[in-house]
Coordinates of C-alpha atoms in Angstrom, one line a residue:
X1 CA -75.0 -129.0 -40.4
X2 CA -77.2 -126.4 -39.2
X3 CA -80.5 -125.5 -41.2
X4 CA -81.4 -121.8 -41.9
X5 CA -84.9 -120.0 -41.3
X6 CA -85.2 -116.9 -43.8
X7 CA -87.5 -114.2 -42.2
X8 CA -87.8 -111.2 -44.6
X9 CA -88.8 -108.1 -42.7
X10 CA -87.9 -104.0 -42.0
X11 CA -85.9 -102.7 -39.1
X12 CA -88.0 -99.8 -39.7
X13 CA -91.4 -101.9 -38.3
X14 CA -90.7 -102.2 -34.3
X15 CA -93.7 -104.7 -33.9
X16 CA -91.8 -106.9 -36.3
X17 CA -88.9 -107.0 -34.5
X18 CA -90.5 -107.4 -31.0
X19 CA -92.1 -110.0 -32.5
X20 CA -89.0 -111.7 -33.8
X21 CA -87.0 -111.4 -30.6
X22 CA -90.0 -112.0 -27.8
X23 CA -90.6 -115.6 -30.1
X24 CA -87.6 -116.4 -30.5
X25 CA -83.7 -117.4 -28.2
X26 CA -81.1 -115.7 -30.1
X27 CA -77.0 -116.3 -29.5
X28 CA -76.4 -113.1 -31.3
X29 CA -77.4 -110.5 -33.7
X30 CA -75.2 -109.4 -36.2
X31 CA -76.6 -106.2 -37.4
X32 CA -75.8 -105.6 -40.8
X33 CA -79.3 -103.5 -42.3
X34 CA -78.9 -100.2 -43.9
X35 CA -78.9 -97.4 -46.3
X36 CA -75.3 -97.8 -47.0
X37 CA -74.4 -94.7 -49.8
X38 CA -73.4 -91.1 -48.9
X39 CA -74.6 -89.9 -51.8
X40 CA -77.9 -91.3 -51.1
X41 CA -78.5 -89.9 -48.2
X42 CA -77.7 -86.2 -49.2
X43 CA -80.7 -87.4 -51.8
X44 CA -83.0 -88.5 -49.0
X45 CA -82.0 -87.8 -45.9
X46 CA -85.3 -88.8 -43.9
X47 CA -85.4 -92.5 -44.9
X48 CA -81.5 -92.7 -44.6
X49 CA -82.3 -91.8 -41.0
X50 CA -84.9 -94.1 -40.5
X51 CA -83.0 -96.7 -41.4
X52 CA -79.9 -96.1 -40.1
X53 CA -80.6 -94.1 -36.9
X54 CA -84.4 -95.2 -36.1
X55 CA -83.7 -99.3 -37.6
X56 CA -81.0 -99.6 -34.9
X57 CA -82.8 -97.9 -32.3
X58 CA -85.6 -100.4 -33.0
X59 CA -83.0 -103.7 -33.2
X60 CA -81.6 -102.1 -29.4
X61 CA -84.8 -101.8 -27.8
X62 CA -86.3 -105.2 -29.3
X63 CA -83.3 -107.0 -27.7
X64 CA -83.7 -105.1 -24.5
X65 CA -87.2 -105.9 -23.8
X66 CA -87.3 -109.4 -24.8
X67 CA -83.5 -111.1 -25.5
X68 CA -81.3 -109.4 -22.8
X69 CA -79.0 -112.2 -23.4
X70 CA -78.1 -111.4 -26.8
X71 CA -74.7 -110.2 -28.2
X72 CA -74.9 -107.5 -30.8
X73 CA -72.5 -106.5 -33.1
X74 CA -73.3 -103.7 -35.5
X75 CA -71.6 -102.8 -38.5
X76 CA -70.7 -99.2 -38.3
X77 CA -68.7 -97.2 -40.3
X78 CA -64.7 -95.2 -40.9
X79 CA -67.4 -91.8 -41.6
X80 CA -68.0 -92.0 -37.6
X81 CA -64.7 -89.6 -37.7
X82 CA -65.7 -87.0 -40.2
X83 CA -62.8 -85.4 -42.4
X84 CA -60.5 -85.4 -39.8
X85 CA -59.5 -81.9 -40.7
X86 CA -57.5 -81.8 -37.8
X87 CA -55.1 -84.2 -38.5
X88 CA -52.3 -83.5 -41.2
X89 CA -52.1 -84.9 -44.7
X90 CA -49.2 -84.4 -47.0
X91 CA -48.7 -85.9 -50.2
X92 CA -45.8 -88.2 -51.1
X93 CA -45.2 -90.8 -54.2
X94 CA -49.0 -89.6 -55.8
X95 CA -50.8 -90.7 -52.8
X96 CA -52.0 -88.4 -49.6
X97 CA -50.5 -89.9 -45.8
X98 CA -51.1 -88.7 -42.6
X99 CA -47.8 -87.1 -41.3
X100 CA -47.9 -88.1 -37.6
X101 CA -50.0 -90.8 -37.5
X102 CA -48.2 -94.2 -38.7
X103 CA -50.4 -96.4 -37.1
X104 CA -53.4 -94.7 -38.4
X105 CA -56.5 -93.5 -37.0
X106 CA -57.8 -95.2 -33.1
X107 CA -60.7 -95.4 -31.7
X108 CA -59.6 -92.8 -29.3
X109 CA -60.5 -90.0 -32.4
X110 CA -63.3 -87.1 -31.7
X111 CA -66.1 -88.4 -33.5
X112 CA -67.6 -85.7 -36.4
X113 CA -69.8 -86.5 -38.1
X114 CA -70.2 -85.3 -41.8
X115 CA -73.5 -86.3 -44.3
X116 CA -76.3 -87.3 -42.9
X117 CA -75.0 -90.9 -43.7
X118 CA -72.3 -89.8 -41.1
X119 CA -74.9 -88.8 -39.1
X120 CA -77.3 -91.4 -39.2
X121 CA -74.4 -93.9 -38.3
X122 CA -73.1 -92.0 -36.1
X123 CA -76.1 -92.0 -33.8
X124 CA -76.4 -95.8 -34.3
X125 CA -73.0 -96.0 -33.1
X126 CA -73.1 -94.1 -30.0
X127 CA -76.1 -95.9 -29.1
X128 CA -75.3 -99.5 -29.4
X129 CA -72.8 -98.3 -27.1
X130 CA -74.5 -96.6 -24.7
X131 CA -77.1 -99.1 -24.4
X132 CA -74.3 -101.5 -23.0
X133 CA -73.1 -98.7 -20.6
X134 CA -76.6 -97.7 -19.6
X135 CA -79.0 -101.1 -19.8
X136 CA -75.7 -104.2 -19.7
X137 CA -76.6 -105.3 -22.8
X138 CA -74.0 -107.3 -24.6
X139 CA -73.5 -104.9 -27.7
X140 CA -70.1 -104.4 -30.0
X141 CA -69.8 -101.5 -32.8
X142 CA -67.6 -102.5 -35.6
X143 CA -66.1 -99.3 -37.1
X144 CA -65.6 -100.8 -40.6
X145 CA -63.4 -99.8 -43.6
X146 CA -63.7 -100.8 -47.4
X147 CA -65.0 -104.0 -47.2
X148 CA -64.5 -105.7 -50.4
X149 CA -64.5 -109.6 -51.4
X150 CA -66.3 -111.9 -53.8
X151 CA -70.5 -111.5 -54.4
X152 CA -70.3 -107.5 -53.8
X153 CA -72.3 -106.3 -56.1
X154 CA -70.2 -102.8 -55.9
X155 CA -72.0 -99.7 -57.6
X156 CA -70.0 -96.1 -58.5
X157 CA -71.9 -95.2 -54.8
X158 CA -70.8 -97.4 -52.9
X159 CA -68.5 -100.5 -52.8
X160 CA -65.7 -98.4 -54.4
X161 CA -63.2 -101.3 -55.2
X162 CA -65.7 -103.7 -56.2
X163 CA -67.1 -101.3 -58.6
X164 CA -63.3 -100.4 -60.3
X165 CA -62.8 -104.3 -60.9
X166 CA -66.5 -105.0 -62.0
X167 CA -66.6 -101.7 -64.4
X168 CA -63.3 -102.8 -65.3
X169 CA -63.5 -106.0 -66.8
X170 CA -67.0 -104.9 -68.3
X171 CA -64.8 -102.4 -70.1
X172 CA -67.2 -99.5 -68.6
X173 CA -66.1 -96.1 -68.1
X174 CA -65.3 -95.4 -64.0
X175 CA -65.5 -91.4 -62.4
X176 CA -62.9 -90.7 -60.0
X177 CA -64.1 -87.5 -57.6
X178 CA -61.4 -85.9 -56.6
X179 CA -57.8 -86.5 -58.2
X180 CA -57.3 -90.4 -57.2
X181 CA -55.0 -90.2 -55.0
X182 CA -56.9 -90.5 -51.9
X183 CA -56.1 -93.4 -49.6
X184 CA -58.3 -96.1 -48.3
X185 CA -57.4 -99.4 -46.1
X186 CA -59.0 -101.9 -47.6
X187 CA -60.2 -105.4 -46.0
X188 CA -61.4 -108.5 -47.7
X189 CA -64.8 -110.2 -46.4
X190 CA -62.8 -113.1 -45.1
X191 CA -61.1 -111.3 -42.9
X192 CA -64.3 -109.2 -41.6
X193 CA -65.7 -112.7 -41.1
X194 CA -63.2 -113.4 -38.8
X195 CA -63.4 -110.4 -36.7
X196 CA -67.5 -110.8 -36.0
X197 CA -66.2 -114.6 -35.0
X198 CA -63.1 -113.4 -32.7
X199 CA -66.2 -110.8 -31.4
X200 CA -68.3 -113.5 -30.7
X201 CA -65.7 -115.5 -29.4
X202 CA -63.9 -112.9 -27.1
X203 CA -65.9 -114.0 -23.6
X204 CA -67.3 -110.4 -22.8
X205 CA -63.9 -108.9 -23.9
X206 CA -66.0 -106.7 -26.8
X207 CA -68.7 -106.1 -24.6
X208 CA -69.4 -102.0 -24.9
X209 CA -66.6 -101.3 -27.0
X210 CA -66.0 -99.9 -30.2
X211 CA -63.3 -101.5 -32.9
X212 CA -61.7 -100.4 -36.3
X213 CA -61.9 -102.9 -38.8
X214 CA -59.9 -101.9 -41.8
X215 CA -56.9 -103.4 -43.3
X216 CA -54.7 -101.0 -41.5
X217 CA -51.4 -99.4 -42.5
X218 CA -50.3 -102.2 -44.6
X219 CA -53.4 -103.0 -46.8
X220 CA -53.6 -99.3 -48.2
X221 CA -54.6 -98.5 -51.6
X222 CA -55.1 -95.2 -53.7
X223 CA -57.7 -95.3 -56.1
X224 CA -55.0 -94.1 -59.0
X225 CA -52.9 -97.5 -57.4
X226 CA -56.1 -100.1 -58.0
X227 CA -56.8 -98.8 -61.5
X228 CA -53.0 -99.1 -62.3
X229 CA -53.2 -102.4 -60.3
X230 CA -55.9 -103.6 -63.0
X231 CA -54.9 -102.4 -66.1
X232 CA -51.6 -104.5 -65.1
X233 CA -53.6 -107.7 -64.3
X234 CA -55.8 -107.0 -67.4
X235 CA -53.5 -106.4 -70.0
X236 CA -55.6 -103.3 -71.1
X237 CA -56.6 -99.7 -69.8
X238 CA -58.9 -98.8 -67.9
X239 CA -61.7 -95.5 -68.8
X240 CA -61.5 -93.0 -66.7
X241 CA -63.4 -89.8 -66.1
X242 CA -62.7 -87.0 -63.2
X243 CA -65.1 -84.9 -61.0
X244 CA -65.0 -82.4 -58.4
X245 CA -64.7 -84.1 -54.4
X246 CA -67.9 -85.7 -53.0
X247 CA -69.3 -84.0 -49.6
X248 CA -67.4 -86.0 -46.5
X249 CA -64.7 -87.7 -48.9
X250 CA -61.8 -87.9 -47.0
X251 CA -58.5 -87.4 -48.4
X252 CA -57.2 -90.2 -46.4
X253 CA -58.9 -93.1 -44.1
X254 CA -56.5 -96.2 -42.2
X255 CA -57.7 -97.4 -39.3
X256 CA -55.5 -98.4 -36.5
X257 CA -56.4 -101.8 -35.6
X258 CA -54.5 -102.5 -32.6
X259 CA -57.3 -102.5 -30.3
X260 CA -59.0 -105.6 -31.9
X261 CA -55.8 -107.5 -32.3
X262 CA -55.3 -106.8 -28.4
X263 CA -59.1 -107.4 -27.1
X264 CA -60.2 -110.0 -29.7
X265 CA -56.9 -111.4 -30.8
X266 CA -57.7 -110.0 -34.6
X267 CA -55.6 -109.2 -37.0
X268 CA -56.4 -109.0 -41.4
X269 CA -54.2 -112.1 -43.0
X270 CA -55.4 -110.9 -46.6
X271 CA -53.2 -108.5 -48.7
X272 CA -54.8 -106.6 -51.1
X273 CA -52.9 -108.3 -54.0
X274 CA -53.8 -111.0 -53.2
X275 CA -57.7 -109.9 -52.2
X276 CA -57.8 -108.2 -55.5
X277 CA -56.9 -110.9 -57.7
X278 CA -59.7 -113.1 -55.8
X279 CA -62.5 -110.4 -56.8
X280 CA -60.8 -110.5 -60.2
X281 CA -61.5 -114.3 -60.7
X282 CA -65.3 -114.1 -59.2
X283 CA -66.1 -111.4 -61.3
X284 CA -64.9 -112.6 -64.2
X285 CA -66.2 -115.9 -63.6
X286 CA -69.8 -114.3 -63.4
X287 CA -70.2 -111.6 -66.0
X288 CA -73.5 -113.1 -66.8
X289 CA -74.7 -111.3 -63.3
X290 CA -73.3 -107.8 -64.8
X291 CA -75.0 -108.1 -67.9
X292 CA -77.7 -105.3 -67.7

């Protein structure tokens, strides 16, 4: 068994980090710090760019200058892509689908980036990237998509799935924005877990590239299906209240996937059935943490 050191400190303070990497050998960093909410950063826009755009910047050059060596993976995000107004959504059995694109979205995608939480992740994106093109570093962007599992705290912000189960069984009232039928792939930690380990695993193979890390095309989920989904496993119904769209909500997000499963031999394993019925449990199990 290995032994953990706990360092509490701000991506936003450079010499912190310099410090960190120049006294210190580091295998990798996963890179998992930031402002997380869309709706936040339309509140405060400058500190969700310091976070977001300026923290990574800081976490790049650290690593740069005094751990060359290290891998990086950072933990990016589906809003990379924008609204993807170009691409055609019809509705079919209450739920919106693309209409040419089976597979769902690649990686291949103009980038757009809408909110400044788009934006701010957006820039981080493009330059973990660039910094492998430009300085060799050893750095991986992880494009991820409605990550959900056990011990996610999920607020109405952000953590959508984990807030409907958690608002649910409190029997509080949930706000849909828009009319619920929007799709999401959804992905259970577990698997995420095992895509940063296939990553770190893959012998250069994720070296520079970006990924999609979603459930894909067969873990999809409306937010009208998961509230249907729970008042089934509950035995009860579930309060709901409706409100107009939220800026950069997309009518439809599933990531194509393909890439990883070719270049780092990744594929999700979890359903979300079967993922949702796990959260269930936890939550339930742990009220007492819901409480306020």
């Amino acid at each position: 068994q290995g032994s953990i050191k706990f360092v509490k400190g701000d991506i936003r303070n450079s010499l912190e980090l310099d410090n960190l990497l120049n006294n210190n050998e580091f295998y990798a960093v996963i890179h998992l710090a930031a402002q997380v909410a869309v709706t936040t950063s339309v509140t405060d826009p400058v500190e969700d760019f310091e976070i977001n755009a300026m923290g990574t910047f800081n976490v790049l050059e650290s690593i740069r200058k005094y751990s060359p060596k290290t891998k990086l993976i950072f933990a990016s995000t589906n809003k990379v892509y924008g609204k993807l107004e170009g691409i055609e959504v019809v509705e079919s059995n209450g739920r919106y689908q693309y209409l040419d694109l089976p597979a769902g979205v690649n990686e291949s995608h103009p980038l757009d980036f809408h909110s400044p939480y788009g934006c701010s992740k957006g820039c981080a994106d493009q330059y973990v990237l660039d910094y492998a093109r430009i300085y060799g570093l050893d750095t991986t962007s992880f494009r991820q998509s409605c990550i959900y599992g056990p011990r996610q705290f999920g607020i109405e912000d952000q953590g959508w799935l984990a807030w409907f189960i958690i608002a649910s069984i409190l029997g509080r009232q949930i706000t849909i924005y828009g009319d619920g039928k929007q799709i999401r792939d959804v992905l259970h930690v577990d698997d995420l877990v095992n895509a940063y380990e296939c990553a770190l695993k893959s012998e250069g193979r994720a070296t520079g590239h970006c990924f999609n890390i979603g459930g894909g095309p067969t873990a999809t989920l409306s937010l009208l299906e998961l509230v249907n989904m729970l008042e089934s496993r509950m035995g009860k119904s579930v309060p709901l209240n409706f409100s107009t769209w939220r800026p950069g909500d997309q009518p439809v997000f599933v990531c194509d996937v393909s890439k990883a499963k070719s270049l780092l031999g990744w594929e999700p394993a979890i359903r979300p059935s079967e993922g949702v019925d796990k959260l269930i449990s936890w939550v339930t199990d742990n009220q007492g943490l819901f409480a306020k």
